[in-house]
Short mmCIF file of C-alpha atoms and ligand atoms in Angstrom, two decimals:
data_model
loop_
_atom_site.label_atom_id
_atom_site.label_comp_id
_atom_site.label_asym_id
_atom_site.label_seq_id
_atom_site.Cartn_x
_atom_site.Cartn_y
_atom_site.Cartn_z
CA MET A 155 -4.80 4.54 -43.81
CA SER A 156 -7.29 4.01 -46.89
CA ILE A 157 -10.74 3.09 -45.50
CA GLU A 158 -13.45 2.02 -47.86
CA ARG A 159 -16.55 4.57 -47.12
CA GLY A 160 -19.72 2.91 -47.09
CA SER A 161 -18.86 0.08 -49.67
CA ALA A 162 -18.13 -3.76 -49.13
CA LEU A 163 -20.27 -4.06 -46.53
CA PRO A 164 -20.13 -7.71 -45.52
CA SER A 165 -23.62 -9.40 -44.73
CA SER A 166 -22.35 -11.31 -41.90
CA ALA A 167 -19.61 -11.24 -39.01
CA ASP A 168 -18.59 -12.77 -35.82
CA VAL A 169 -18.78 -9.52 -34.20
CA VAL A 170 -19.91 -6.11 -35.22
CA VAL A 171 -18.54 -2.81 -33.15
CA VAL A 172 -20.32 0.38 -33.65
CA GLY A 173 -18.26 3.38 -33.24
CA GLY A 174 -14.71 3.88 -34.55
CA GLY A 175 -13.19 5.97 -31.85
CA VAL A 176 -10.52 4.92 -30.12
CA VAL A 177 -12.34 2.53 -27.74
CA GLY A 178 -14.42 1.03 -30.82
CA ALA A 179 -10.90 0.89 -32.76
CA ALA A 180 -9.03 -0.81 -29.70
CA ILE A 181 -11.83 -3.29 -29.25
CA ALA A 182 -11.50 -4.46 -32.94
CA PHE A 183 -7.77 -4.66 -32.68
CA GLN A 184 -7.88 -6.78 -29.60
CA LEU A 185 -10.51 -9.20 -30.95
CA ALA A 186 -8.68 -9.67 -34.06
CA ARG A 187 -5.38 -10.43 -31.88
CA LEU A 188 -7.38 -12.76 -29.95
CA GLY A 189 -8.18 -14.65 -33.25
CA VAL A 190 -11.67 -13.14 -33.66
CA THR A 191 -10.77 -11.82 -37.08
CA ASP A 192 -14.21 -11.68 -38.60
CA VAL A 193 -14.80 -8.28 -37.06
CA VAL A 194 -16.69 -5.40 -38.83
CA LEU A 195 -16.08 -1.82 -37.32
CA LEU A 196 -18.48 0.68 -38.73
CA ASP A 197 -18.48 4.37 -37.99
CA LYS A 198 -20.90 6.94 -39.49
CA GLY A 199 -18.42 9.38 -40.02
CA GLU A 200 -14.55 9.07 -39.87
CA ILE A 201 -12.62 6.87 -37.68
CA GLY A 202 -11.37 9.09 -34.84
CA GLY A 203 -13.82 12.10 -36.10
CA ARG A 204 -15.33 12.73 -32.92
CA ALA A 205 -13.86 12.98 -29.30
CA SER A 206 -11.11 10.55 -30.09
CA GLY A 207 -9.30 12.41 -32.77
CA ARG A 208 -9.64 16.01 -30.64
CA SER A 209 -8.77 14.29 -27.35
CA GLY A 210 -6.17 16.19 -24.93
CA ALA A 211 -4.53 12.45 -25.13
CA LEU A 212 -2.82 12.77 -21.65
CA VAL A 213 -1.98 9.43 -20.52
CA ARG A 214 -1.45 8.79 -16.64
CA THR A 215 -2.25 6.51 -14.18
CA HIS A 216 -3.06 8.83 -11.23
CA TYR A 217 -6.98 7.95 -10.36
CA PRO A 218 -8.60 8.72 -6.96
CA ASN A 219 -10.64 5.29 -7.90
CA MET A 220 -8.42 2.32 -8.05
CA ASP A 221 -10.89 0.40 -10.35
CA GLU A 222 -10.01 3.15 -12.96
CA ALA A 223 -6.38 3.17 -12.04
CA ARG A 224 -6.24 -0.54 -12.71
CA VAL A 225 -7.40 -0.13 -16.14
CA ALA A 226 -5.46 2.84 -16.80
CA LEU A 227 -2.28 1.08 -15.70
CA ALA A 228 -3.00 -2.16 -17.72
CA ALA A 229 -3.08 0.27 -20.88
CA LEU A 230 0.29 1.95 -20.19
CA PRO A 231 2.30 -0.62 -21.66
CA TRP A 232 0.40 -0.34 -24.87
CA PHE A 233 1.63 3.32 -25.29
CA GLU A 234 4.94 2.47 -24.34
CA GLU A 235 5.61 -0.50 -26.45
CA TRP A 236 3.02 0.71 -29.52
CA PRO A 237 5.57 -0.14 -32.45
CA ASP A 238 5.97 -3.95 -31.16
CA ARG A 239 2.47 -4.36 -29.99
CA VAL A 240 0.45 -2.42 -32.58
CA GLY A 241 2.83 -1.11 -35.16
CA GLY A 242 3.69 2.18 -36.58
CA ASP A 243 3.79 5.38 -34.29
CA CYS A 244 1.21 6.65 -31.77
CA GLY A 245 3.21 9.50 -30.88
CA PHE A 246 3.62 8.41 -26.95
CA THR A 247 5.96 10.63 -25.30
CA ALA A 248 6.91 9.67 -21.76
CA THR A 249 7.39 13.26 -20.46
CA GLY A 250 6.72 12.29 -16.91
CA PHE A 251 3.49 13.39 -15.24
CA LEU A 252 2.78 15.64 -12.13
CA GLN A 253 -0.51 15.66 -10.49
CA MET A 254 -0.72 18.59 -8.37
CA VAL A 255 -3.57 19.73 -6.04
CA ALA A 256 -4.65 22.58 -3.75
CA GLU A 257 -3.18 22.87 -0.20
CA PRO A 258 -6.43 21.39 1.42
CA ASP A 259 -5.95 18.42 -0.93
CA ARG A 260 -2.62 17.32 0.14
CA PRO A 261 -3.91 14.51 2.73
CA THR A 262 -5.89 13.10 -0.01
CA LEU A 263 -3.14 13.07 -2.41
CA ARG A 264 -0.90 11.43 -0.12
CA SER A 265 -3.65 8.71 0.59
CA ASN A 266 -4.45 8.25 -3.19
CA VAL A 267 -0.61 7.97 -3.93
CA ALA A 268 -0.35 5.07 -1.27
CA LEU A 269 -3.32 3.30 -2.63
CA LEU A 270 -1.96 3.86 -6.03
CA GLN A 271 1.50 2.21 -5.06
CA LYS A 272 -0.04 -0.78 -3.69
CA ILE A 273 -1.81 -1.91 -7.03
CA GLY A 274 1.35 -1.24 -8.75
CA VAL A 275 1.45 2.34 -10.19
CA ASP A 276 5.05 3.67 -10.39
CA THR A 277 4.12 7.08 -8.62
CA ARG A 278 5.71 8.95 -5.66
CA LEU A 279 5.17 12.17 -3.68
CA VAL A 280 7.24 15.14 -4.64
CA GLY A 281 7.96 18.37 -2.95
CA ALA A 282 8.82 21.87 -4.10
CA ASP A 283 12.74 20.79 -4.67
CA GLN A 284 12.26 17.75 -6.50
CA ILE A 285 9.42 19.65 -8.63
CA ASN A 286 12.10 22.14 -9.39
CA GLU A 287 14.52 19.72 -10.49
CA LEU A 288 11.84 18.37 -12.85
CA GLN A 289 10.60 21.75 -14.42
CA PRO A 290 12.25 24.90 -12.89
CA GLN A 291 9.44 27.06 -14.77
CA LEU A 292 6.66 26.12 -12.50
CA ARG A 293 5.33 28.41 -9.84
CA LEU A 294 5.03 26.66 -6.47
CA ALA A 295 3.04 27.07 -3.61
CA ASP A 296 4.37 26.84 -0.03
CA GLY A 297 4.86 23.45 0.78
CA GLU A 298 3.72 22.31 -2.63
CA LEU A 299 3.05 18.56 -2.88
CA ALA A 300 2.60 16.71 -6.12
CA ALA A 301 2.45 13.08 -7.29
CA TYR A 302 4.86 12.34 -9.84
CA GLU A 303 4.57 9.63 -12.43
CA PRO A 304 7.75 8.86 -14.60
CA ARG A 305 6.24 6.76 -17.23
CA SER A 306 3.19 8.81 -18.02
CA GLY A 307 2.81 11.55 -20.67
CA TYR A 308 0.75 11.93 -23.97
CA ALA A 309 0.07 10.38 -27.36
CA ASP A 310 -1.11 11.55 -30.75
CA PRO A 311 -4.87 10.90 -30.33
CA LEU A 312 -5.52 10.60 -33.96
CA ALA A 313 -2.57 8.32 -34.75
CA THR A 314 -3.69 6.29 -31.86
CA THR A 315 -7.04 5.84 -33.24
CA ARG A 316 -6.08 5.21 -36.58
CA GLY A 317 -3.34 3.13 -35.33
CA PHE A 318 -5.63 0.74 -34.02
CA ALA A 319 -7.88 0.54 -36.90
CA SER A 320 -5.28 0.09 -39.37
CA ALA A 321 -3.99 -2.87 -37.19
CA ALA A 322 -6.97 -4.45 -36.89
CA ARG A 323 -7.47 -4.50 -40.68
CA ARG A 324 -4.02 -5.76 -41.05
CA LEU A 325 -5.26 -8.77 -38.88
CA GLY A 326 -8.42 -9.31 -41.02
CA ALA A 327 -11.05 -6.90 -39.68
CA THR A 328 -13.53 -4.86 -41.74
CA VAL A 329 -13.27 -1.38 -40.98
CA LEU A 330 -15.66 1.05 -42.92
CA GLU A 331 -16.52 4.64 -42.64
CA GLY A 332 -19.48 6.56 -43.51
CA VAL A 333 -21.97 3.43 -42.19
CA GLU A 334 -24.29 4.43 -39.76
CA VAL A 335 -25.90 1.52 -37.51
CA SER A 336 -29.60 2.89 -37.38
CA GLU A 337 -30.80 -0.51 -35.27
CA ILE A 338 -29.92 -3.45 -33.28
CA MET A 339 -31.86 -6.17 -34.76
CA THR A 340 -32.94 -8.98 -32.35
CA ALA A 341 -34.77 -12.09 -32.68
CA GLY A 342 -35.95 -14.23 -29.69
CA GLY A 343 -34.72 -11.71 -27.10
CA ARG A 344 -30.85 -12.03 -28.03
CA VAL A 345 -28.85 -10.03 -30.86
CA ARG A 346 -29.20 -10.92 -34.33
CA GLY A 347 -27.08 -8.10 -36.10
CA VAL A 348 -27.48 -4.63 -37.14
CA ARG A 349 -29.30 -2.40 -39.43
CA THR A 350 -27.67 0.22 -41.87
CA ALA A 351 -28.85 2.02 -44.89
CA ALA A 352 -25.95 0.26 -46.86
CA GLY A 353 -27.56 -3.22 -45.60
CA ASP A 354 -27.91 -5.43 -42.68
CA VAL A 355 -25.13 -7.16 -41.05
CA ASP A 356 -26.08 -10.30 -39.30
CA SER A 357 -23.93 -11.36 -36.34
CA PRO A 358 -24.53 -12.96 -32.87
CA VAL A 359 -22.37 -10.39 -31.11
CA VAL A 360 -22.71 -6.53 -31.25
CA LEU A 361 -20.72 -4.07 -29.31
CA LEU A 362 -21.53 -0.37 -28.71
CA ALA A 363 -18.69 1.82 -28.63
CA ASN A 364 -20.58 4.97 -30.01
CA GLY A 365 -20.48 7.26 -27.09
CA SER A 366 -23.79 9.15 -26.43
CA TRP A 367 -25.10 7.98 -29.70
CA SER A 368 -25.69 4.65 -28.01
CA ALA A 369 -28.60 5.59 -25.88
CA SER A 370 -31.08 6.12 -28.98
CA LEU A 371 -29.99 2.64 -30.20
CA LEU A 372 -30.53 1.18 -27.05
CA SER A 373 -33.84 2.72 -25.89
CA PRO A 374 -35.89 0.82 -28.51
CA LEU A 375 -34.58 -2.26 -26.62
CA GLY A 376 -36.02 -0.95 -23.37
CA ILE A 377 -32.43 -0.07 -22.17
CA GLN A 378 -32.18 3.20 -20.86
CA LEU A 379 -28.66 4.31 -20.27
CA ASP A 380 -28.22 7.52 -18.58
CA LEU A 381 -25.45 9.38 -20.66
CA THR A 382 -25.14 13.42 -20.79
CA PRO A 383 -23.55 14.80 -23.84
CA ILE A 384 -20.87 17.56 -22.79
CA TRP A 385 -18.63 19.55 -25.10
CA ALA A 386 -14.99 19.69 -23.78
CA GLN A 387 -12.03 21.81 -25.41
CA VAL A 388 -8.38 22.29 -25.39
CA ALA A 389 -6.53 25.24 -26.45
CA PHE A 390 -2.90 25.64 -28.01
CA PHE A 391 -0.22 28.15 -27.30
CA ALA A 392 3.12 29.06 -28.62
CA ARG A 393 5.71 27.62 -26.02
CA PRO A 394 7.30 30.31 -24.34
CA PRO A 395 10.96 30.45 -25.09
CA SER A 396 11.77 29.82 -21.57
CA LEU A 397 10.55 26.29 -21.61
CA PRO A 398 12.43 23.76 -23.60
CA ALA A 399 11.54 23.01 -27.04
CA GLY A 400 10.49 19.35 -28.21
CA ARG A 401 8.01 16.90 -27.95
CA ALA A 402 9.29 15.96 -24.24
CA GLY A 403 9.97 19.83 -23.50
CA GLN A 404 7.50 20.10 -20.59
CA LEU A 405 6.11 17.69 -17.81
CA THR A 406 2.40 16.67 -18.30
CA ILE A 407 0.34 18.10 -15.62
CA ILE A 408 -2.96 18.15 -14.18
CA ASP A 409 -3.28 21.11 -11.97
CA ARG A 410 -6.18 20.91 -9.89
CA ALA A 411 -5.25 23.95 -7.66
CA HIS A 412 -5.92 25.99 -10.92
CA GLY A 413 -8.23 23.69 -12.76
CA CYS A 414 -6.13 23.16 -15.70
CA TYR A 415 -4.09 20.48 -17.44
CA LEU A 416 -1.21 21.05 -19.65
CA ARG A 417 1.24 19.22 -21.95
CA ALA A 418 3.71 19.66 -24.67
CA ASP A 419 2.20 19.29 -28.27
CA GLY A 420 4.61 18.95 -31.01
CA GLU A 421 7.90 20.75 -30.71
CA ASP A 422 6.69 24.26 -29.85
CA ARG A 423 3.44 24.36 -28.38
CA THR A 424 1.80 23.94 -25.49
CA LEU A 425 -1.94 22.18 -25.05
CA VAL A 426 -4.00 23.65 -22.25
CA GLY A 427 -7.33 22.40 -20.96
CA LEU A 428 -9.90 23.31 -18.25
CA SER A 429 -11.09 20.26 -16.15
CA GLY A 430 -14.27 22.27 -15.19
CA SER A 431 -14.82 24.22 -18.50
CA ARG A 432 -17.29 22.09 -20.27
CA ARG A 433 -20.59 23.15 -21.87
CA PRO A 434 -23.80 21.10 -22.20
CA LEU A 435 -24.40 19.82 -25.77
CA GLU A 436 -27.79 19.72 -27.30
CA ASP A 437 -27.00 18.28 -30.77
CA LEU A 438 -24.50 15.32 -30.68
CA ASP A 439 -23.56 15.87 -34.12
CA ALA A 440 -22.81 19.65 -33.87
CA ASP A 441 -19.40 20.94 -33.95
CA HIS A 442 -18.37 24.09 -31.76
CA PRO A 443 -15.65 26.36 -33.31
CA ALA A 444 -12.85 27.15 -31.31
CA ASP A 445 -13.80 29.64 -28.32
CA PRO A 446 -11.66 32.47 -27.73
CA LYS A 447 -12.95 32.98 -24.60
CA PHE A 448 -12.04 29.41 -23.52
CA ALA A 449 -8.55 30.11 -24.52
CA GLU A 450 -8.30 33.53 -22.68
CA LEU A 451 -9.54 31.58 -19.47
CA ALA A 452 -7.11 28.70 -20.28
CA ARG A 453 -4.26 30.97 -20.52
CA ARG A 454 -4.96 32.71 -17.67
CA GLN A 455 -5.40 29.40 -15.39
CA ALA A 456 -2.24 27.94 -16.80
CA ALA A 457 -0.17 31.07 -16.28
CA LEU A 458 -0.92 30.80 -12.57
CA ARG A 459 1.52 27.61 -12.79
CA ILE A 460 3.72 28.64 -15.74
CA PRO A 461 3.67 32.41 -15.53
CA ALA A 462 5.59 32.39 -18.97
CA LEU A 463 2.41 31.49 -20.33
CA ALA A 464 0.98 34.65 -19.47
CA ASP A 465 2.01 36.27 -22.87
CA ALA A 466 2.08 33.31 -25.04
CA PRO A 467 0.34 33.70 -28.57
CA SER A 468 -2.94 31.85 -29.14
CA LEU A 469 -2.82 28.97 -31.69
CA GLY A 470 -6.50 28.05 -31.67
CA GLY A 471 -7.88 24.87 -30.21
CA ARG A 472 -10.15 22.12 -30.66
CA GLY A 473 -13.14 20.32 -28.97
CA GLY A 474 -15.38 17.34 -28.69
CA PRO A 475 -18.21 15.57 -27.13
CA LEU A 476 -18.13 13.70 -24.03
CA ASP A 477 -20.55 11.06 -22.85
CA VAL A 478 -20.75 11.57 -18.84
CA THR A 479 -22.53 8.88 -16.82
CA PRO A 480 -24.04 9.66 -13.36
CA ASP A 481 -20.89 8.55 -11.60
CA ARG A 482 -18.72 10.09 -14.36
CA ARG A 483 -17.21 6.64 -15.16
CA MET A 484 -17.26 4.29 -17.91
CA VAL A 485 -19.77 1.56 -18.64
CA LEU A 486 -18.27 -1.56 -19.57
CA GLY A 487 -19.86 -5.21 -19.78
CA PRO A 488 -22.79 -7.22 -21.05
CA ALA A 489 -26.07 -5.25 -21.70
CA PRO A 490 -28.83 -6.23 -19.14
CA ASP A 491 -31.45 -8.59 -20.59
CA VAL A 492 -30.12 -8.74 -24.36
CA PRO A 493 -27.77 -11.58 -24.87
CA GLY A 494 -25.10 -10.97 -27.39
CA LEU A 495 -24.97 -7.10 -26.81
CA TYR A 496 -22.07 -5.54 -25.02
CA LEU A 497 -21.36 -1.90 -24.23
CA ALA A 498 -18.13 0.08 -24.12
CA VAL A 499 -19.64 3.94 -23.47
CA GLY A 500 -19.82 6.51 -21.17
CA MET A 501 -16.07 7.19 -21.06
CA SER A 502 -17.05 10.42 -19.03
CA GLY A 503 -13.95 12.44 -20.69
CA GLY A 504 -11.26 9.76 -19.75
CA GLY A 505 -11.32 7.29 -22.19
CA PHE A 506 -8.42 7.96 -24.39
CA LYS A 507 -5.52 6.79 -21.81
CA LYS A 508 -7.54 3.65 -20.86
CA ALA A 509 -8.63 2.51 -24.58
CA PRO A 510 -6.09 -0.15 -25.05
CA ALA A 511 -6.83 -2.08 -21.96
CA ILE A 512 -10.51 -1.42 -22.49
CA GLY A 513 -9.99 -3.03 -25.70
CA ALA A 514 -8.04 -5.98 -24.14
CA CYS A 515 -10.98 -6.34 -21.33
CA MET A 516 -14.03 -6.46 -23.65
CA ALA A 517 -12.17 -8.68 -26.35
CA GLU A 518 -11.51 -11.18 -23.44
CA LEU A 519 -14.95 -10.87 -22.31
CA ILE A 520 -16.48 -11.73 -25.63
CA VAL A 521 -13.94 -14.45 -26.28
CA ASP A 522 -13.59 -16.07 -22.66
CA GLY A 523 -16.64 -14.98 -20.90
CA LYS A 524 -14.20 -12.83 -18.37
CA ALA A 525 -11.76 -10.17 -18.74
CA SER A 526 -8.37 -11.02 -17.68
CA THR A 527 -6.30 -7.64 -18.37
CA ALA A 528 -7.92 -5.81 -15.49
CA PRO A 529 -11.21 -6.26 -13.44
CA ILE A 530 -14.14 -4.70 -15.25
CA GLU A 531 -17.11 -5.89 -12.98
CA PRO A 532 -17.42 -2.48 -11.18
CA PHE A 533 -18.19 -0.72 -14.45
CA ARG A 534 -21.06 -2.89 -15.25
CA PRO A 535 -23.93 -1.28 -16.89
CA THR A 536 -26.39 -2.66 -14.03
CA ARG A 537 -24.49 -0.66 -11.11
CA PHE A 538 -26.63 2.11 -11.19
CA ALA A 539 -30.12 0.30 -10.63
CA GLU A 540 -28.30 -1.92 -8.29
CA GLY A 541 -27.12 1.29 -6.06
CA GLU A 542 -23.49 0.82 -6.45
CA PRO A 543 -21.90 4.05 -8.17
CA LEU A 544 -18.32 4.26 -8.21
CA SER A 545 -16.64 6.84 -6.12
CA GLY A 546 -13.47 7.91 -4.95
CA ALA A 547 -11.40 10.37 -3.07
CA GLU A 548 -11.63 13.50 -5.54
CA TYR A 549 -9.67 16.56 -5.39
CA THR A 550 -11.60 19.93 -5.22
CA LEU A 551 -11.76 22.28 -8.45
CA PRO A 552 -11.63 25.88 -8.15
CA SER A 553 -14.32 27.84 -9.42
CA ASP A 554 -12.38 30.50 -11.05
CA GLY A 555 -11.10 28.12 -13.82
CA VAL A 556 -14.44 27.68 -15.35
CA TYR A 557 -17.31 29.09 -17.29
CA PRO A 558 -19.30 30.26 -14.37
CA GLU A 559 -22.56 29.87 -15.87
CA ALA A 560 -22.12 26.19 -17.22
CA PHE A 561 -19.98 25.29 -14.07
CA ASP A 562 -22.91 26.00 -11.79
CA GLU A 563 -25.34 23.90 -14.04
CA LEU A 564 -23.14 20.83 -14.61
CA SER A 565 -21.76 20.77 -11.07
CA ALA A 566 -24.93 20.91 -9.48
CA GLN A 567 -25.98 17.95 -11.73
CA GLY A 568 -22.55 16.12 -10.45
CA LEU A 569 -21.43 16.15 -13.97
CA ILE A 570 -17.92 17.74 -13.12
CA HIS A 571 -15.21 16.35 -10.94
C1 FAD B 743 -11.24 18.15 -25.60
C2 FAD B 743 -11.08 16.77 -24.86
C3 FAD B 743 -9.95 16.50 -24.14
C4 FAD B 743 -9.47 14.94 -23.72
N1 FAD B 743 -8.75 14.94 -22.99
C5 FAD B 743 -8.46 13.64 -22.39
C6 FAD B 743 -7.53 13.26 -21.90
O1 FAD B 743 -6.40 13.85 -21.73
N2 FAD B 743 -7.28 11.85 -21.39
C7 FAD B 743 -8.02 10.84 -21.83
O2 FAD B 743 -8.14 9.70 -21.37
N3 FAD B 743 -9.31 11.46 -22.38
C8 FAD B 743 -9.51 12.68 -22.68
N4 FAD B 743 -10.61 12.77 -23.42
C9 FAD B 743 -11.59 12.07 -23.35
C10 FAD B 743 -11.32 10.89 -24.63
O3 FAD B 743 -10.94 11.57 -25.82
C11 FAD B 743 -12.69 10.37 -24.78
O4 FAD B 743 -13.06 9.45 -23.64
C12 FAD B 743 -12.49 9.13 -25.89
O5 FAD B 743 -11.95 9.63 -26.98
C13 FAD B 743 -13.79 8.36 -26.38
O6 FAD B 743 -13.89 7.40 -27.21
P1 FAD B 743 -15.07 6.74 -27.97
O7 FAD B 743 -14.25 5.72 -28.91
O8 FAD B 743 -15.85 6.19 -26.85
O9 FAD B 743 -15.94 8.01 -28.53
P2 FAD B 743 -15.62 8.73 -30.01
O10 FAD B 743 -14.35 9.06 -30.14
O11 FAD B 743 -16.52 10.11 -29.85
O12 FAD B 743 -16.18 7.73 -30.87
C14 FAD B 743 -17.54 7.33 -30.98
C15 FAD B 743 -17.69 7.11 -32.45
O13 FAD B 743 -19.13 6.64 -32.90
C16 FAD B 743 -19.46 6.81 -34.10
N5 FAD B 743 -21.05 6.72 -34.04
C17 FAD B 743 -21.74 7.23 -33.67
N6 FAD B 743 -23.32 6.73 -33.49
C18 FAD B 743 -22.77 5.90 -34.47
C19 FAD B 743 -23.74 4.80 -35.20
N7 FAD B 743 -25.03 4.73 -34.98
N8 FAD B 743 -23.11 3.99 -36.16
C20 FAD B 743 -21.86 3.98 -36.49
N9 FAD B 743 -21.07 4.84 -35.87
C21 FAD B 743 -21.62 5.70 -34.91
C22 FAD B 743 -19.00 8.57 -34.25
O14 FAD B 743 -19.10 8.77 -35.33
C23 FAD B 743 -17.74 8.53 -33.48
O15 FAD B 743 -16.73 8.54 -34.40
C24 FAD B 743 -10.63 14.14 -24.04
C25 FAD B 743 -11.93 14.45 -24.93
C26 FAD B 743 -12.14 15.66 -25.54
C27 FAD B 743 -13.13 16.10 -26.27
#
């Protein structure tokens, strides 16, 4: 996709979307789909250049909180029907997904699966025999129990993000890279546009989809958003020969018993992440190089589930910034007290899979005054001040799958789950 850098900035728009990650790109696309084609999507770097392009990009609907599960469920058909709905290829591969848990969490898994089935998620409990049929290379505990989703898998994070931006552009949106919004302009208490070094864009509607960076644009307006920036990473390994090759050669797995998640990556690699291994991030724009210590830990934890990974050659990794809210759930809705300003931030490490539906919900909110794709009221920015943070029946995380120093600090702040 060719995107103009810093040039051709319009002086006005119906809607300005700040941040060209998967969330902002999906919103611009969904707005244009609803007929709001005078949309300007601005990114200070490159489309998909931060968290979105570096995501693990697991696509699943298993959540211990049903509000989140509803959004993830509404997003899934967008991945499944991407060529017809968006155009091109987002690399979605329906490998099937297993949510695995430690023995003490089995009752919670059972009750979460029952709740998920009630809201229409295609999931079921599977025991050792069925898991063995799905993927014989897994090491299983006595009485192993997992939740299986046949429709889930993973996508290509950069292709998805840039695919949304390209589709938005085809529908008439303006997509610009290298344009940083330095200020949200207001008049008479409501939004009137954005300021950039390349000029102002007048607009009655501004939507922030720029992760942790949003906090510094909001504070001059008197809005304090509690977002903690955290660095998350994934490691790649040569797929062991005992696992099938191919994009769907292995199940996509979140393994809470060992604190890791795994999926196929391309034809012959395996991607591994660690749910608890996150590091505080002081400089939002800093890039941390792939960390060999992380790769070692990831290999060790993943090999507890797939023993063949113990000797798999390391093929590097990548990382990106997460924007974590106090209840580790996203913030969606109108900003308090500033008409015309909307927020879609605080994805807390799970924004990729939900982005297509977040885009639809935010577009509906702006156009119709109400989201119809999924209920987003629970994610309203004011919930913290109202004393109504979100919760769910979470699974425990083992302490051996994390950097001990970061784990203690971040879990004490409630930032890991
Ligand atoms: C290693 C890793 C693994 C992950 N695994 C998964 C997973 O398996 N499944 C899942 O669902 N999620 C996963 N996530 C989380 C997911 O990738 C993020 O939640 C999602 O990409 C966030 O998208 P975003 O658009 O909100 O943010 P970003 O992609 O960070 O985009 C924000 C954009 O805003 C731009 N910006 C900032 N300030 C300004 C400004 N002032 N003006 C203009 N532009 C600005 C930035 O340049 C950036 O491009 C993972 C993340 C990481 C890092």
